[in-house]
Short mmCIF file of C-alpha atoms and ligand atoms in Angstrom, two decimals:
data_model
loop_
_atom_site.label_atom_id
_atom_site.label_comp_id
_atom_site.label_asym_id
_atom_site.label_seq_id
_atom_site.Cartn_x
_atom_site.Cartn_y
_atom_site.Cartn_z
CA UNK Y 1 16.76 -21.01 -14.01
CA UNK Y 2 19.08 -18.54 -12.35
CA UNK Y 3 17.26 -15.74 -14.12
CA UNK Y 4 13.87 -16.93 -12.84
CA UNK Y 5 15.08 -17.25 -9.24
CA UNK Y 6 16.84 -13.90 -9.47
CA UNK Y 7 13.76 -12.10 -10.79
CA UNK Y 8 11.58 -13.64 -8.09
CA UNK Y 9 14.02 -12.42 -5.46
CA UNK Y 10 14.05 -8.93 -6.89
CA UNK Y 11 10.30 -8.70 -7.20
CA UNK Y 12 9.62 -9.93 -3.67
CA UNK Y 13 12.32 -7.73 -2.19
CA UNK Y 14 10.80 -4.60 -3.72
CA UNK Y 15 7.21 -5.49 -2.95
CA UNK Y 16 4.93 -5.40 0.03
CA UNK Y 17 6.81 -7.57 2.45
CA UNK Y 18 4.03 -9.35 4.32
CA UNK Y 19 4.97 -12.77 2.94
CA UNK Y 20 1.47 -13.38 1.54
CA UNK Y 21 0.02 -14.16 -1.88
CA UNK Y 22 3.24 -15.62 -3.24
CA UNK Y 23 0.97 -17.27 -5.80
CA UNK Y 24 -2.21 -15.49 -7.00
CA UNK Y 25 -4.82 -15.85 -4.22
CA UNK Y 26 -7.61 -18.22 -5.22
CA UNK Y 27 -11.04 -18.51 -3.68
CA UNK Y 28 -14.67 -17.52 -3.99
CA UNK Y 29 -16.44 -14.29 -3.19
CA UNK Y 30 -20.13 -13.56 -2.76
CA UNK Y 31 -20.58 -10.60 -5.13
CA UNK Y 32 -20.90 -12.16 -8.58
CA UNK Y 33 -23.64 -14.59 -7.56
CA UNK Y 34 -25.37 -13.06 -4.52
CA UNK Y 35 -24.77 -9.32 -4.95
CA UNK Y 36 -26.45 -7.28 -2.22
CA UNK Y 37 -29.35 -9.59 -1.40
CA UNK Y 38 -30.27 -8.66 2.15
CA UNK Y 39 -33.90 -9.76 2.37
CA UNK Y 40 -33.70 -13.12 4.08
CA UNK Y 41 -37.49 -13.45 4.25
CA UNK Y 42 -37.91 -13.48 0.49
CA UNK Y 43 -34.50 -15.06 -0.22
CA UNK Y 44 -33.68 -17.20 2.81
CA UNK Y 45 -30.97 -19.25 1.09
CA UNK Y 46 -29.47 -16.41 -0.96
CA UNK Y 47 -29.24 -13.41 1.35
CA UNK Y 48 -25.77 -12.30 2.54
CA UNK Y 49 -25.70 -14.01 5.94
CA UNK Y 50 -23.63 -16.28 8.11
CA UNK Y 51 -25.74 -19.23 6.93
CA UNK Y 52 -24.92 -18.50 3.30
CA UNK Y 53 -21.20 -18.21 4.01
CA UNK Y 54 -21.15 -21.41 6.04
CA UNK Y 55 -23.04 -23.29 3.31
CA UNK Y 56 -20.70 -22.02 0.62
CA UNK Y 57 -17.66 -22.78 2.76
CA UNK Y 58 -18.90 -26.33 3.31
CA UNK Y 59 -19.39 -26.73 -0.45
CA UNK Y 60 -15.90 -25.41 -1.19
CA UNK Y 61 -14.56 -28.25 0.92
CA UNK Y 62 -16.98 -31.06 -0.01
CA UNK Y 63 -16.89 -30.31 -3.74
CA UNK Y 64 -13.09 -30.33 -3.84
CA UNK Y 65 -12.41 -26.63 -4.40
CA UNK Y 66 -10.21 -26.31 -1.32
CA UNK Y 67 -8.21 -29.36 -2.39
CA UNK Y 68 -7.74 -27.69 -5.80
CA UNK Y 69 -6.30 -24.56 -4.12
CA UNK Y 70 -9.35 -22.30 -3.73
CA UNK Y 71 -8.63 -21.47 -0.11
CA UNK Y 72 -10.27 -18.05 0.50
CA UNK Y 73 -13.97 -17.46 1.03
CA UNK Y 74 -14.69 -13.74 0.92
CA UNK Y 75 -17.81 -11.86 1.98
CA UNK Y 76 -18.21 -8.91 -0.37
CA UNK Y 77 -20.35 -5.81 0.27
CA UNK Y 78 -23.58 -5.71 2.33
CA UNK Y 79 -22.50 -7.68 5.41
CA UNK Y 80 -22.59 -4.65 7.72
CA UNK Y 81 -25.21 -2.98 9.82
CA UNK Y 82 -26.10 0.48 8.52
CA UNK Y 83 -24.36 2.12 11.52
CA UNK Y 84 -21.19 1.51 13.51
CA UNK Y 85 -21.50 0.49 17.17
CA UNK Y 86 -21.30 2.93 20.11
CA UNK Y 87 -17.47 2.67 20.10
CA UNK Y 88 -17.20 3.44 16.41
CA UNK Y 89 -16.43 -0.16 15.51
CA UNK Y 90 -17.88 -1.88 12.48
CA UNK Y 91 -20.57 -4.39 13.21
CA UNK Y 92 -22.33 -6.92 11.02
CA UNK Y 93 -26.05 -6.84 10.38
CA UNK Y 94 -27.42 -8.41 13.59
CA UNK Y 95 -30.21 -10.38 11.91
CA UNK Y 96 -28.09 -11.86 9.17
CA UNK Y 97 -24.91 -12.43 11.23
CA UNK Y 98 -26.29 -13.11 14.73
CA UNK Y 99 -23.12 -14.93 15.87
CA UNK Y 100 -20.79 -12.13 14.74
CA UNK Y 101 -17.89 -12.12 12.32
CA UNK Y 102 -15.30 -13.65 14.67
CA UNK Y 103 -17.47 -16.75 15.11
CA UNK Y 104 -17.91 -16.98 11.35
CA UNK Y 105 -14.17 -16.69 10.76
CA UNK Y 106 -13.64 -19.39 13.39
CA UNK Y 107 -16.02 -21.69 11.54
CA UNK Y 108 -14.33 -21.03 8.20
CA UNK Y 109 -10.91 -21.73 9.75
CA UNK Y 110 -12.17 -24.89 11.44
CA UNK Y 111 -12.86 -26.48 8.06
CA UNK Y 112 -9.49 -25.47 6.62
CA UNK Y 113 -10.38 -22.33 4.65
CA UNK Y 114 -9.26 -18.73 5.04
CA UNK Y 115 -11.68 -15.87 5.64
CA UNK Y 116 -11.91 -12.62 3.71
CA UNK Y 117 -14.10 -9.55 4.03
CA UNK Y 118 -14.97 -6.32 2.16
CA UNK Y 119 -14.65 -2.66 3.11
CA UNK Y 120 -14.32 0.55 1.14
CA UNK Y 121 -11.88 3.46 1.25
CA UNK Y 122 -14.68 6.00 1.28
CA UNK Y 123 -17.36 7.51 3.44
CA UNK Y 124 -19.66 4.66 2.33
CA UNK Y 125 -19.22 1.32 0.60
CA UNK Y 126 -20.42 1.11 -3.00
CA UNK Y 127 -23.75 -0.25 -1.71
CA UNK Y 128 -24.07 2.46 0.95
CA UNK Y 129 -22.82 0.78 4.16
CA UNK Y 130 -20.31 2.47 6.52
CA UNK Y 131 -16.99 3.24 4.83
CA UNK Y 132 -13.55 3.29 6.38
CA UNK Y 133 -12.62 6.99 6.17
CA UNK Y 134 -12.18 8.40 9.65
CA UNK Y 135 -11.86 4.92 11.19
CA UNK Y 136 -8.76 3.44 9.54
CA UNK Y 137 -6.94 2.41 12.69
CA UNK Y 138 -10.01 1.03 14.45
CA UNK Y 139 -11.05 -0.97 11.41
CA UNK Y 140 -7.59 -2.46 10.82
CA UNK Y 141 -7.58 -3.61 14.44
CA UNK Y 142 -11.16 -4.90 14.23
CA UNK Y 143 -10.31 -7.04 11.21
CA UNK Y 144 -7.23 -8.39 12.97
CA UNK Y 145 -9.28 -9.12 16.12
CA UNK Y 146 -11.80 -11.01 14.01
CA UNK Y 147 -8.91 -13.05 12.52
CA UNK Y 148 -9.61 -11.97 8.98
CA UNK Y 149 -7.10 -13.28 6.41
CA UNK Y 150 -7.96 -11.13 3.37
CA UNK Y 151 -9.41 -7.68 2.86
CA UNK Y 152 -10.86 -6.30 -0.34
CA UNK Y 153 -10.80 -2.51 0.02
CA UNK Y 154 -13.05 -0.93 -2.60
CA UNK Y 155 -12.91 2.72 -3.73
CA UNK Y 156 -16.41 4.23 -3.90
CA UNK Y 157 -17.30 7.56 -2.23
CA UNK Y 158 -13.90 9.14 -1.72
CA UNK Y 159 -12.03 12.20 -2.83
CA UNK Y 160 -9.80 10.98 -5.65
CA UNK Y 161 -6.98 13.34 -4.64
CA UNK Y 162 -6.48 11.62 -1.26
CA UNK Y 163 -7.51 8.09 -2.26
CA UNK Y 164 -4.07 6.63 -3.00
CA UNK Y 165 -2.55 8.01 0.21
CA UNK Y 166 -5.48 6.54 2.11
CA UNK Y 167 -4.89 3.08 0.67
CA UNK Y 168 -1.18 3.34 1.55
CA UNK Y 169 -1.99 4.39 5.10
CA UNK Y 170 -4.47 1.57 5.62
CA UNK Y 171 -1.89 -0.94 4.35
CA UNK Y 172 0.58 0.29 6.97
CA UNK Y 173 -2.06 0.04 9.69
CA UNK Y 174 -2.89 -3.52 8.63
CA UNK Y 175 0.79 -4.46 8.85
CA UNK Y 176 1.02 -2.85 12.26
CA UNK Y 177 -1.63 -5.23 13.64
CA UNK Y 178 0.87 -8.08 13.06
CA UNK Y 179 -1.87 -10.26 11.63
CA UNK Y 180 -1.00 -11.56 8.15
CA UNK Y 181 -3.82 -10.16 5.99
CA UNK Y 182 -3.86 -10.23 2.19
CA UNK Y 183 -4.52 -6.68 1.03
CA UNK Y 184 -6.58 -6.33 -2.14
CA UNK Y 185 -6.72 -2.74 -3.42
CA UNK Y 186 -9.14 -1.27 -5.94
CA UNK Y 187 -7.68 2.15 -6.64
CA UNK Y 188 -6.67 1.54 -10.29
CA UNK Y 189 -10.27 0.54 -11.07
CA UNK Y 190 -11.19 4.09 -10.03
CA UNK Y 191 -8.38 5.73 -12.02
CA UNK Y 192 -7.75 3.78 -15.24
CA UNK Y 193 -11.34 4.10 -16.60
CA UNK Y 194 -10.96 7.90 -16.20
CA UNK Y 195 -7.79 7.83 -18.27
CA UNK Y 196 -5.49 8.19 -15.25
CA UNK Y 197 -2.51 5.86 -15.39
CA UNK Y 198 -2.14 4.32 -11.93
CA UNK Y 199 1.18 4.22 -10.08
CA UNK Y 200 1.95 0.50 -10.34
CA UNK Y 201 5.19 0.75 -8.40
CA UNK Y 202 3.21 2.12 -5.46
CA UNK Y 203 0.68 -0.69 -5.86
CA UNK Y 204 3.49 -3.27 -5.68
CA UNK Y 205 4.78 -1.64 -2.50
CA UNK Y 206 1.33 -1.37 -0.91
CA UNK Y 207 -0.97 -4.20 -1.99
CA UNK Y 208 -0.93 -7.95 -2.59
CA UNK Y 209 -3.28 -7.56 -5.54
CA UNK Y 210 -5.25 -4.81 -7.19
CA UNK Y 211 -8.33 -4.49 -9.39
CA UNK Y 212 -7.23 -2.77 -12.60
CA UNK Y 213 -10.49 -2.38 -14.44
CA UNK Y 214 -14.26 -2.92 -14.59
CA UNK Y 215 -16.41 -5.35 -12.63
CA UNK Y 216 -16.84 -8.76 -14.09
CA UNK Y 217 -20.47 -9.51 -14.98
CA UNK Y 218 -22.25 -12.66 -16.03
CA UNK Y 219 -21.89 -11.83 -19.74
CA UNK Y 220 -19.34 -12.85 -22.32
CA UNK Y 221 -19.03 -9.31 -23.75
CA UNK Y 222 -18.04 -8.11 -20.31
CA UNK Y 223 -15.36 -10.80 -20.01
CA UNK Y 224 -13.99 -9.93 -23.44
CA UNK Y 225 -13.96 -6.21 -22.57
CA UNK Y 226 -11.81 -6.98 -19.55
CA UNK Y 227 -9.53 -9.15 -21.66
CA UNK Y 228 -9.27 -6.36 -24.24
CA UNK Y 229 -8.13 -3.89 -21.59
CA UNK Y 230 -5.46 -6.27 -20.39
CA UNK Y 231 -4.23 -7.08 -23.87
CA UNK Y 232 -4.02 -3.37 -24.77
CA UNK Y 233 -2.24 -2.48 -21.53
CA UNK Y 234 -0.13 -5.54 -20.86
CA UNK Y 235 3.17 -3.91 -21.84
CA UNK Y 236 2.57 -1.28 -19.18
CA UNK Y 237 1.22 -3.47 -16.33
CA UNK Y 238 2.51 -7.04 -16.76
CA UNK Y 239 5.92 -6.46 -15.20
CA UNK Y 240 4.37 -5.39 -11.92
CA UNK Y 241 2.73 -8.79 -11.38
CA UNK Y 242 4.74 -11.34 -9.44
CA UNK Y 243 4.93 -13.21 -6.15
CA UNK Y 244 3.21 -11.12 -3.47
CA UNK Y 245 1.69 -8.54 -5.83
CA UNK Y 246 -0.73 -9.27 -8.68
CA UNK Y 247 -2.85 -7.56 -11.32
CA UNK Y 248 -6.44 -8.69 -10.71
CA UNK Y 249 -8.86 -8.79 -13.67
CA UNK Y 250 -11.71 -9.28 -11.14
CA UNK Y 251 -12.45 -12.82 -10.18
CA UNK Y 252 -10.90 -14.09 -13.40
CA UNK Y 253 -8.08 -16.39 -12.42
CA UNK Y 254 -5.61 -15.38 -15.05
CA UNK Y 255 -2.13 -14.16 -14.28
CA UNK Y 256 -1.22 -11.08 -16.28
C1 GLA P 301 -18.00 -2.36 -6.67
C2 GLA P 301 -16.94 -3.44 -6.87
C3 GLA P 301 -17.60 -4.80 -6.94
C4 GLA P 301 -18.39 -5.06 -5.66
C5 GLA P 301 -19.39 -3.92 -5.43
C6 GLA P 301 -20.04 -4.02 -4.05
O1 GLA P 301 -18.82 -2.25 -7.78
O2 GLA P 301 -16.20 -3.20 -8.04
O3 GLA P 301 -16.63 -5.82 -7.12
O4 GLA P 301 -17.49 -5.16 -4.56
O5 GLA P 301 -18.78 -2.64 -5.51
O6 GLA P 301 -20.94 -2.98 -3.79
#
């Protein structure tokens, strides 16, 4: 018992000290099911929109997911307009999110859930929407102003040599907003498949969780490939997982 308490103390003391994700964050995100569906004429109930998020949020509550601990609803890629606004701030697609992100976060909070959103440490997101490079401070403040609780920061379209420093800098800027925001990093998923061994100590100090490997897909072989990576690399990565900082096999709720 003493050993367990002692190790928890050590791991939290050395980690990102924002007091969040003391257990692995649980929730639901749009990507696996709804991808980048943006045509609401052809797919009115499936396009990435405030209506979709509200419907899914309602279901998370009425179907008992929130009661079971799935507290985050996270909008993945494709929520943005193709351009920033005249002040350089991110804005959502006006047709699909006519009430704006703050109003959506308010709705999500009003039914007892927490609200998460996606951006990318790059010049563009993986699906081609505005990326965060050149706007780190503005975007951290925008997310705080919108009362976001969780950010997934992806890693498409960047220069690998400055990527890790960029993630570290954005983490500091998030902390500086004083809003508690879970910080999900993706940089190992852009290093490990290239044979680069990520700096897990830096991940612990910077992020609440991090994607280690490939995207999960709706196929058993893909799930087993992810499991194979974790079983082959567990001796190297397992010790870095603990309260406040977790390995993330991508939407698979397993604690490695
Ligand atoms: C990458 C990520 C996915 C998803 C898409 C969105 O592929 O790994 O999880 O966020 O981008 O474009």
